[in-house]
Tab-separated table of C-alpha atoms in Angstrom:
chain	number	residue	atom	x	y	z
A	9	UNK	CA	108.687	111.537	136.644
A	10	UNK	CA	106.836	108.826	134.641
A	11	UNK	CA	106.589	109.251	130.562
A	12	UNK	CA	104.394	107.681	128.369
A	13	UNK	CA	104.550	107.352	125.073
A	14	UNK	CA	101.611	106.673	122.771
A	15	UNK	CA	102.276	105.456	119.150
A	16	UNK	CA	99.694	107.299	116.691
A	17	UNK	CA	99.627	105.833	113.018
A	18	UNK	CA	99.068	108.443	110.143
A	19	UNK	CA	96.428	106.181	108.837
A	20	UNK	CA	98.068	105.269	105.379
A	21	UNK	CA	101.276	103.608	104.983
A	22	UNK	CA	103.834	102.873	107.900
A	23	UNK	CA	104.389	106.309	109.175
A	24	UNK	CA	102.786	108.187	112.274
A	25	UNK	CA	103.876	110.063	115.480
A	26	UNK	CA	105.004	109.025	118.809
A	27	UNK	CA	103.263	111.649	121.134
A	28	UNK	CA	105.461	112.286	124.474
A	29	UNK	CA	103.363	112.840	127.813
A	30	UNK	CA	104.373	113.225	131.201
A	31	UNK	CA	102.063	111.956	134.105
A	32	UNK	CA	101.856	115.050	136.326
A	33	UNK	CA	99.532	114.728	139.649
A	34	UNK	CA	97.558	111.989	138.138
A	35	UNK	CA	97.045	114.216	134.651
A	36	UNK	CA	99.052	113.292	131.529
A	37	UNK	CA	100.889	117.043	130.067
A	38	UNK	CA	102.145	116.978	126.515
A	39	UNK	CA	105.835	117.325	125.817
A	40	UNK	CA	105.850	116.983	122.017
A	41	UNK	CA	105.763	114.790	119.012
A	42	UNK	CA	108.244	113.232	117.029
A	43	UNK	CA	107.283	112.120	113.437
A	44	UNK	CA	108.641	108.695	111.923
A	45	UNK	CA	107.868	107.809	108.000
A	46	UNK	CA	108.530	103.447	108.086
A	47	UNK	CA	108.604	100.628	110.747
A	48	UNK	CA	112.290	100.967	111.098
A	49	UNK	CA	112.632	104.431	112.196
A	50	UNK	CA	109.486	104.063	114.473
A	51	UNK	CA	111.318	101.028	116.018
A	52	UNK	CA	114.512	102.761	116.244
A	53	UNK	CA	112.900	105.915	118.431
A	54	UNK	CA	110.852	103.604	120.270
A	55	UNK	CA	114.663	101.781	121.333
A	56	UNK	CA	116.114	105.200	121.909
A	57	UNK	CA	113.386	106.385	123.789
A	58	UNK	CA	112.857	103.828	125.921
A	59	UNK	CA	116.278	102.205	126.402
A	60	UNK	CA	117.817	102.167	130.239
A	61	UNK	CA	114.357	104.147	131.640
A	62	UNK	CA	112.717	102.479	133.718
A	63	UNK	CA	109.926	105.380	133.849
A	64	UNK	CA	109.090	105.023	130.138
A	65	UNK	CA	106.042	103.134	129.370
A	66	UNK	CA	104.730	102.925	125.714
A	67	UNK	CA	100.721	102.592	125.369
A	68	UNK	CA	99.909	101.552	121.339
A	69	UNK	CA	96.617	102.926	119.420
């Protein structure tokens, strides 16, 4: 199973969401969102996310 991860900024500040897809039969399903409110918990979910998976790809907006 391939994941992608797509880094959405709030717009204002450092904060956003990482949205969580999976690519299913050539369509991307949503798994969920998880919220982060500076650059240093973004990086730190982006490292926990992605560490050891070689599936994992991260697409930024």
């Amino acid at each position: 199973m391939e994941i992608v991860l797509t880094v959405q900024p709030n717009g204002n500040g450092e904060g956003g969401n990482i949205l969580v897809q999976r690519k299913e039969s050539g369509t991307m399903k949503d798994m969920g969102t998880v919220k982060f409110d500076d650059h240093g918990q973004k990086k730190w979910l982006l490292m926990v996310l992605m560490e050891m998976h070689p599936y994992v790809s991260l697409v930024e907006n």
